[in-house]
PDB file of N, CA and C in Angstrom:
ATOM      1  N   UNK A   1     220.828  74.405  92.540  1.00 69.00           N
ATOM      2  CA  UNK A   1     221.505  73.379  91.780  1.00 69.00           C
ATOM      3  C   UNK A   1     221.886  72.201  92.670  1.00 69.00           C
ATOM      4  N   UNK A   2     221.205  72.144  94.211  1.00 70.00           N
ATOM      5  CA  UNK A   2     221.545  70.805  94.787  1.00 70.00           C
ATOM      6  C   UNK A   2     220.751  70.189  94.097  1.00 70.00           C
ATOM      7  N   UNK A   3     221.406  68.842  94.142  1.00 72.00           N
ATOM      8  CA  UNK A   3     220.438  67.744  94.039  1.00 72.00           C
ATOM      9  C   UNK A   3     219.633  66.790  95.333  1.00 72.00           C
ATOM     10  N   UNK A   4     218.514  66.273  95.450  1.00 72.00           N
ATOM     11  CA  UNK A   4     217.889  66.278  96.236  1.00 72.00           C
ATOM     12  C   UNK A   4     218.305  65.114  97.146  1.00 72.00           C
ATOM     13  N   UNK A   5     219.377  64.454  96.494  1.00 69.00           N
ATOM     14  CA  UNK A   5     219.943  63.270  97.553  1.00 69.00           C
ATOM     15  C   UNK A   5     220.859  64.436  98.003  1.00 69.00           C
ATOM     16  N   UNK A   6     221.595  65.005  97.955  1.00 69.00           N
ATOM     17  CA  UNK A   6     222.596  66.252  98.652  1.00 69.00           C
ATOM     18  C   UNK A   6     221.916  66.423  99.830  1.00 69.00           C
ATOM     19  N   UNK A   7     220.587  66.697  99.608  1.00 69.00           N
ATOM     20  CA  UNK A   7     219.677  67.354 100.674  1.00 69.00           C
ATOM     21  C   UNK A   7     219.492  66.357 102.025  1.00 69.00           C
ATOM     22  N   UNK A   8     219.894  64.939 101.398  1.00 73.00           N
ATOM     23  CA  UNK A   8     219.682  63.736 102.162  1.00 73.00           C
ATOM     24  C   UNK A   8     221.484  63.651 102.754  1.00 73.00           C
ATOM     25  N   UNK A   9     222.165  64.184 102.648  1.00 73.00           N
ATOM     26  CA  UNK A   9     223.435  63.973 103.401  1.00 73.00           C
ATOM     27  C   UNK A   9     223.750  63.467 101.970  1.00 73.00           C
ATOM     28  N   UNK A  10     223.573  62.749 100.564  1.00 70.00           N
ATOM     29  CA  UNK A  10     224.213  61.624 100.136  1.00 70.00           C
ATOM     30  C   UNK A  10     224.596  62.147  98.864  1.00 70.00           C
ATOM     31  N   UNK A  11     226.588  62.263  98.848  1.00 72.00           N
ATOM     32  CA  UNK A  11     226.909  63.049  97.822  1.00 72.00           C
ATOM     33  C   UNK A  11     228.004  62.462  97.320  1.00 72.00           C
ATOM     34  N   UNK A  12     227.581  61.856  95.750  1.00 75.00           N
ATOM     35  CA  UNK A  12     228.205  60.978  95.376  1.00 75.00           C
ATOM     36  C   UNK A  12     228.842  61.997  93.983  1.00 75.00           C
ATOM     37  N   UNK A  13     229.205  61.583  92.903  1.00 74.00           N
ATOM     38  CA  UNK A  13     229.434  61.845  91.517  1.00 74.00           C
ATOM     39  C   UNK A  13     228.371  61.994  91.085  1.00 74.00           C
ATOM     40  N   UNK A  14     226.940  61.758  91.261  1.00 74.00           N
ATOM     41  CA  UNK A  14     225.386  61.745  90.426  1.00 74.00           C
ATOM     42  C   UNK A  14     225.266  63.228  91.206  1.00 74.00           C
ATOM     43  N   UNK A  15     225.369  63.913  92.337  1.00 80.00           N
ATOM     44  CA  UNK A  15     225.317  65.241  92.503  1.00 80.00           C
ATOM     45  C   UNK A  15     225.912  65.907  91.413  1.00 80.00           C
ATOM     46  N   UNK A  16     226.635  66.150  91.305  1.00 83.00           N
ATOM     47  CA  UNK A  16     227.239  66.366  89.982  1.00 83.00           C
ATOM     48  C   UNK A  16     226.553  66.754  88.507  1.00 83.00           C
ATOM     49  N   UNK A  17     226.758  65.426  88.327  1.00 87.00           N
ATOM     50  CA  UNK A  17     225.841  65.340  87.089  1.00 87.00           C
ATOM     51  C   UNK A  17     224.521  66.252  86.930  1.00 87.00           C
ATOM     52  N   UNK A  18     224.045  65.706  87.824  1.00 86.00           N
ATOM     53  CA  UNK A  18     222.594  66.195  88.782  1.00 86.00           C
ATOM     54  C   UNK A  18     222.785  68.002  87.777  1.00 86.00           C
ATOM     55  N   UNK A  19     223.349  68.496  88.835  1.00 89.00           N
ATOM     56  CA  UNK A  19     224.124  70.202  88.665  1.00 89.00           C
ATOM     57  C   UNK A  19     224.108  70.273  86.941  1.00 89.00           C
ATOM     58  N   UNK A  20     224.804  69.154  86.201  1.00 91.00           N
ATOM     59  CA  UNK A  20     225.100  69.922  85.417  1.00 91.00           C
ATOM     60  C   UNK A  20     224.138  69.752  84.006  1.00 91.00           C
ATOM     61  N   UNK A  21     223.082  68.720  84.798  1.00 92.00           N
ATOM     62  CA  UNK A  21     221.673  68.387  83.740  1.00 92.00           C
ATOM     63  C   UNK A  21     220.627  70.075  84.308  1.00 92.00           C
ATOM     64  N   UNK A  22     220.179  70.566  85.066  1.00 93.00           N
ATOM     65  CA  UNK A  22     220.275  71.274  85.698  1.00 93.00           C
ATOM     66  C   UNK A  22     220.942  73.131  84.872  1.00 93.00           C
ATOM     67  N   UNK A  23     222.152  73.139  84.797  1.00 95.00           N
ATOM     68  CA  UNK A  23     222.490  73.685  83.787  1.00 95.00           C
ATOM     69  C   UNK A  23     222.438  74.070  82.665  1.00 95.00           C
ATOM     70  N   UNK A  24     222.676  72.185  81.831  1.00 96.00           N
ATOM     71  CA  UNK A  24     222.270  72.543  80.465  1.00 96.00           C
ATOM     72  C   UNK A  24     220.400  72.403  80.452  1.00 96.00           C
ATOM     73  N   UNK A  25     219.698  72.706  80.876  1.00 96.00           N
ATOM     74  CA  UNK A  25     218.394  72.516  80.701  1.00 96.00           C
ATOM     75  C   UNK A  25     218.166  74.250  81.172  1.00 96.00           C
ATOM     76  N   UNK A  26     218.890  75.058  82.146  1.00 96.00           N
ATOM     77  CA  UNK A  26     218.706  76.369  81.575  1.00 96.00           C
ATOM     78  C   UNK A  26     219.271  76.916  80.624  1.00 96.00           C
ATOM     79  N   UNK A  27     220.445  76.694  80.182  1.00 96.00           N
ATOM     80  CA  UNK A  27     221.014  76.814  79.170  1.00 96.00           C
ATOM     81  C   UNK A  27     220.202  77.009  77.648  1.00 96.00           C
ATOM     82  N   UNK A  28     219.545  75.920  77.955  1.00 97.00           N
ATOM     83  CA  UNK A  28     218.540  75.357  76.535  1.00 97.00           C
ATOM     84  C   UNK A  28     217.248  76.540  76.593  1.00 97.00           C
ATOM     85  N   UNK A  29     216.422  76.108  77.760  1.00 97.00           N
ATOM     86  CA  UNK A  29     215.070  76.310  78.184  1.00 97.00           C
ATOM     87  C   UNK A  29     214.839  78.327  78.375  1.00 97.00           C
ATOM     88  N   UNK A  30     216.343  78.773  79.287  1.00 96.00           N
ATOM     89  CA  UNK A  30     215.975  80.270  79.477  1.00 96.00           C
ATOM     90  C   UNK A  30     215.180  80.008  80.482  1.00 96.00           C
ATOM     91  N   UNK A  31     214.832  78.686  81.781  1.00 95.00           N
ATOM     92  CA  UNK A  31     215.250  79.234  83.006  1.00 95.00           C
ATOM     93  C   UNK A  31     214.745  77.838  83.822  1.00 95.00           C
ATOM     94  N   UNK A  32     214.597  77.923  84.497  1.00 93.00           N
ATOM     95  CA  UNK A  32     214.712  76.572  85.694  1.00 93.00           C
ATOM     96  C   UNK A  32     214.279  75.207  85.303  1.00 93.00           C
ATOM     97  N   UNK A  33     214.770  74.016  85.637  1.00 95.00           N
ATOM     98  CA  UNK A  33     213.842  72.998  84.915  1.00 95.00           C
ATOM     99  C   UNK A  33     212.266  72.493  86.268  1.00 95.00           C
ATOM    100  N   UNK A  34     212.369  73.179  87.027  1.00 91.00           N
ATOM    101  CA  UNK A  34     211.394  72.876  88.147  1.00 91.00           C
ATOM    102  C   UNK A  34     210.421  74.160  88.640  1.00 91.00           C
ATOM    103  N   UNK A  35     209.134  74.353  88.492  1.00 90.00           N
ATOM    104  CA  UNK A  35     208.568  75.400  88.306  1.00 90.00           C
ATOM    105  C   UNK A  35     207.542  74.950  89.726  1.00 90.00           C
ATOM    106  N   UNK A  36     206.998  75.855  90.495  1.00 89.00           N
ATOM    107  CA  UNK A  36     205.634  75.845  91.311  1.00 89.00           C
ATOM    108  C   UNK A  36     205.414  76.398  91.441  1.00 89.00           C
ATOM    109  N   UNK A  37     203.896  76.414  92.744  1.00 92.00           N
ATOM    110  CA  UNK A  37     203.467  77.446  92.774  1.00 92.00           C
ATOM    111  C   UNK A  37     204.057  78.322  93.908  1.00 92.00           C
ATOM    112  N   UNK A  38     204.761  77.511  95.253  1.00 94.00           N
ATOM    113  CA  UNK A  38     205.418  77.449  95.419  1.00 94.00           C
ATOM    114  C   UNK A  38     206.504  76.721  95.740  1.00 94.00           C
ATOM    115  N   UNK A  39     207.538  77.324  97.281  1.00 88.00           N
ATOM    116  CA  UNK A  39     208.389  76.273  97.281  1.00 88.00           C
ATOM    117  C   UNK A  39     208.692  74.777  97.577  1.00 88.00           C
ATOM    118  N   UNK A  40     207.706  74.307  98.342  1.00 89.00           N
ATOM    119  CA  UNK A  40     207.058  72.530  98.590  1.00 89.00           C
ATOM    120  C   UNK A  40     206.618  72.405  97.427  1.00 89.00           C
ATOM    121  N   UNK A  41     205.779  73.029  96.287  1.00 89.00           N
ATOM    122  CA  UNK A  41     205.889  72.454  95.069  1.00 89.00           C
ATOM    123  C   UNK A  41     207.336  71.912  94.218  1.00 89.00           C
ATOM    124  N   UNK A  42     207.669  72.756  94.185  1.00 87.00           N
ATOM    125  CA  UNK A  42     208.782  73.297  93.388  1.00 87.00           C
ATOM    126  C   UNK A  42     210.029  72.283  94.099  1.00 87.00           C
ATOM    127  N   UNK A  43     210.195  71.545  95.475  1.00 85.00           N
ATOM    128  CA  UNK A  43     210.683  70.846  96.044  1.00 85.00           C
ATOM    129  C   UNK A  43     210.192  69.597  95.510  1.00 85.00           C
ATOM    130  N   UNK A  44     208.996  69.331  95.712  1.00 86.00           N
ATOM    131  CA  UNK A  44     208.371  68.008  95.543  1.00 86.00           C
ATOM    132  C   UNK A  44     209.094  67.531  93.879  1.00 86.00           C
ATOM    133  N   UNK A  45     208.544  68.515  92.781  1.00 86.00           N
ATOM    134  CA  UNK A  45     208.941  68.007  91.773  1.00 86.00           C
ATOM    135  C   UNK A  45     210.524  67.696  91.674  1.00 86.00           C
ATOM    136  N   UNK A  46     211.581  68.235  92.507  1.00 85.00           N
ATOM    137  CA  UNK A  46     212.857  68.439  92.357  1.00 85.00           C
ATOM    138  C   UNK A  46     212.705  66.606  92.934  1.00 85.00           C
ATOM    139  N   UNK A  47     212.366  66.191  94.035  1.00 83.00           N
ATOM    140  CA  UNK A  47     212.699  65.024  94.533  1.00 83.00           C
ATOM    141  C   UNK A  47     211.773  63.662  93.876  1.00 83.00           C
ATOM    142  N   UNK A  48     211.137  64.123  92.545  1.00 83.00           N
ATOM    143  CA  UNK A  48     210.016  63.224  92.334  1.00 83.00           C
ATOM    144  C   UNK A  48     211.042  62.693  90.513  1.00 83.00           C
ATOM    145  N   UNK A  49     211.868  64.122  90.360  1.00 75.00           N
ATOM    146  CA  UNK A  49     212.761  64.045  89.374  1.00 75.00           C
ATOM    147  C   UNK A  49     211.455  63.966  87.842  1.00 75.00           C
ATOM    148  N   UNK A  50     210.843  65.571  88.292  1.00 81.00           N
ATOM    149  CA  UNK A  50     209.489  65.901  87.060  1.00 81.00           C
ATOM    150  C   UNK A  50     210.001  66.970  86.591  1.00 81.00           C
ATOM    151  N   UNK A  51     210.753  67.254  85.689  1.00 90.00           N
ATOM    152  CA  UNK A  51     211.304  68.249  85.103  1.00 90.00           C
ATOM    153  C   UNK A  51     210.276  68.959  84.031  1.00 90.00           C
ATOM    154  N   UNK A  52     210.025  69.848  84.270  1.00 93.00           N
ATOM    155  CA  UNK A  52     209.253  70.587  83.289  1.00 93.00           C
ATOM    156  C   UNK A  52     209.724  70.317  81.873  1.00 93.00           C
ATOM    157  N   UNK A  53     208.789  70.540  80.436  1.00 94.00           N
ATOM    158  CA  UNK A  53     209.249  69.545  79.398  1.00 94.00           C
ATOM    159  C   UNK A  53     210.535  70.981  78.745  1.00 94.00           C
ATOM    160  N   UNK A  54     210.914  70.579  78.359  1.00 96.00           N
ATOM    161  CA  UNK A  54     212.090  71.565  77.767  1.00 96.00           C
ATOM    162  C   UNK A  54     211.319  72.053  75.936  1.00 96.00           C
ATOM    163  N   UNK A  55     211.592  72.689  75.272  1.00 96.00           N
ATOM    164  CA  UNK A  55     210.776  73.482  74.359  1.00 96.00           C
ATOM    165  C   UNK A  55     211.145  71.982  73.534  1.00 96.00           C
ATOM    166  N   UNK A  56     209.945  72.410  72.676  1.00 95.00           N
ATOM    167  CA  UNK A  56     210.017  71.534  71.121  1.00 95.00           C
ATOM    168  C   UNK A  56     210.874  71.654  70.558  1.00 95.00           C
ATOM    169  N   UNK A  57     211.685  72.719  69.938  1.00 95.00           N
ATOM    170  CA  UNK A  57     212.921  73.183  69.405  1.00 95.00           C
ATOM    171  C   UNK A  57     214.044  72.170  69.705  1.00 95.00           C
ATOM    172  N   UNK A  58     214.132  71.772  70.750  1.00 96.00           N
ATOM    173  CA  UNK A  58     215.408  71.052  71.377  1.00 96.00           C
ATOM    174  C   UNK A  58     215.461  69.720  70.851  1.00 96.00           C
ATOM    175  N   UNK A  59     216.012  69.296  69.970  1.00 96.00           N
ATOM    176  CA  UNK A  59     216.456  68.188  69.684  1.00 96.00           C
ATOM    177  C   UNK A  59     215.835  66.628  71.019  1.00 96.00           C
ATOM    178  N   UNK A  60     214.881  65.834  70.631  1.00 95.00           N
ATOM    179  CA  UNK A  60     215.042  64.422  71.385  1.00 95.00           C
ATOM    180  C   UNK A  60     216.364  63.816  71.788  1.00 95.00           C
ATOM    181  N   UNK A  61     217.252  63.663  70.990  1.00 96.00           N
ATOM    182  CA  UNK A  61     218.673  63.036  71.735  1.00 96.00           C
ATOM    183  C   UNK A  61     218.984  63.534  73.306  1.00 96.00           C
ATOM    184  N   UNK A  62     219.350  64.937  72.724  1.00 96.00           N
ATOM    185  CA  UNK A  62     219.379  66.028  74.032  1.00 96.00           C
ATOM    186  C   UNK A  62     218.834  66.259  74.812  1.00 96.00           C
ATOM    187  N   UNK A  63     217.675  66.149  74.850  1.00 96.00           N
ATOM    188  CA  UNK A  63     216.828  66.035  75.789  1.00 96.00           C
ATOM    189  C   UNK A  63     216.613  64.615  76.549  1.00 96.00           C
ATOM    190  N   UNK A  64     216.180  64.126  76.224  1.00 95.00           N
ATOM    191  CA  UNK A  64     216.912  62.988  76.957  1.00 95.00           C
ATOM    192  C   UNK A  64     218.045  62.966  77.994  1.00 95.00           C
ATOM    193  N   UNK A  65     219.178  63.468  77.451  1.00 94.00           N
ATOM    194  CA  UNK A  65     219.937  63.063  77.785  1.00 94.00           C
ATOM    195  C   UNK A  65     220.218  64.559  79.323  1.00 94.00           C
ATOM    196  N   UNK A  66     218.884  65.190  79.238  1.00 95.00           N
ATOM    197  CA  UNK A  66     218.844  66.137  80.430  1.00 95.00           C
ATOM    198  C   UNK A  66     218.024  65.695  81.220  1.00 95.00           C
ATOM    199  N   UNK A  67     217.236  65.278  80.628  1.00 93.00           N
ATOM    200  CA  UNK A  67     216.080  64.641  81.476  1.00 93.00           C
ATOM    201  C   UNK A  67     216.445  63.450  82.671  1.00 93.00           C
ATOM    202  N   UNK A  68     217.539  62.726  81.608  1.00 92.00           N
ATOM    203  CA  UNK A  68     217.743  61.408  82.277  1.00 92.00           C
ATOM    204  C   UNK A  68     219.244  62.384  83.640  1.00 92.00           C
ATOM    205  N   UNK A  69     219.474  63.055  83.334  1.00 90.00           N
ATOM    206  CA  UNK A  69     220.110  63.456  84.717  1.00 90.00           C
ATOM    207  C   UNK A  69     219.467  64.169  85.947  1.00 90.00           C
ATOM    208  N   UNK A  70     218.364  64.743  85.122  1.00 89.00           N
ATOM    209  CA  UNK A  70     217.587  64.998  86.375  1.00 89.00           C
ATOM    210  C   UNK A  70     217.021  64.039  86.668  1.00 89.00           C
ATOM    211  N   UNK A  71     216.772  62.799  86.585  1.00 85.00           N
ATOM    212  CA  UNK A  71     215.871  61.967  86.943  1.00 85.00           C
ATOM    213  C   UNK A  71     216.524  61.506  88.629  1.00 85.00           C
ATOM    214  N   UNK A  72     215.326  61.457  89.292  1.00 77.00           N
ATOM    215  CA  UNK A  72     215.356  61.206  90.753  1.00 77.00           C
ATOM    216  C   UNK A  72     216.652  59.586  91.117  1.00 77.00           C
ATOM    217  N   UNK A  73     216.829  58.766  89.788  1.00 72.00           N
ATOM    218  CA  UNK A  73     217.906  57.970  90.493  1.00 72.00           C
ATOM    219  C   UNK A  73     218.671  57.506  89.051  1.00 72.00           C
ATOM    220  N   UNK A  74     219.262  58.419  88.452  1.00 60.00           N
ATOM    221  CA  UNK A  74     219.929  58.050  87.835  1.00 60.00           C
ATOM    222  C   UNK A  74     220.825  57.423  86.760  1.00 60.00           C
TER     223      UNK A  74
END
């Protein structure tokens, strides 16, 4: 649940957020929003802010509004 500026020393209130888009996207999804094959995958997408798509089921508003916290700036 870091976020990938954390990883950079740089920890503002968007860490945060970060965590808790992160959350509700397992919450929703039933399990990570960043998938690879492995872990430099699975890194890359975390810092590229490519969130795997969250199910059809989930409401557009909401989603969005997970997406846009994982997004790499904010």
């Amino acid at each position: 649940y870091m976020a990938p500026e954390a990883w950079e020393g740089d920890r503002t209130v968007t860490v945060d957020l970060w965590a808790v888009g992160v959350m509700l996207y397992e919450m929703l999804a039933g399990k990570l929003p960043f998938s690879g094959e492995n872990a430099n995958a699975v890194r890359d997408k975390v810092r590229n802010g490519l969130a795997d798509p969250l199910p059809d089921e989930i409401h557009e508003s909401l989603a969005e509004i997970v997406y846009r916290s994982l997004a790499r700036n904010p």
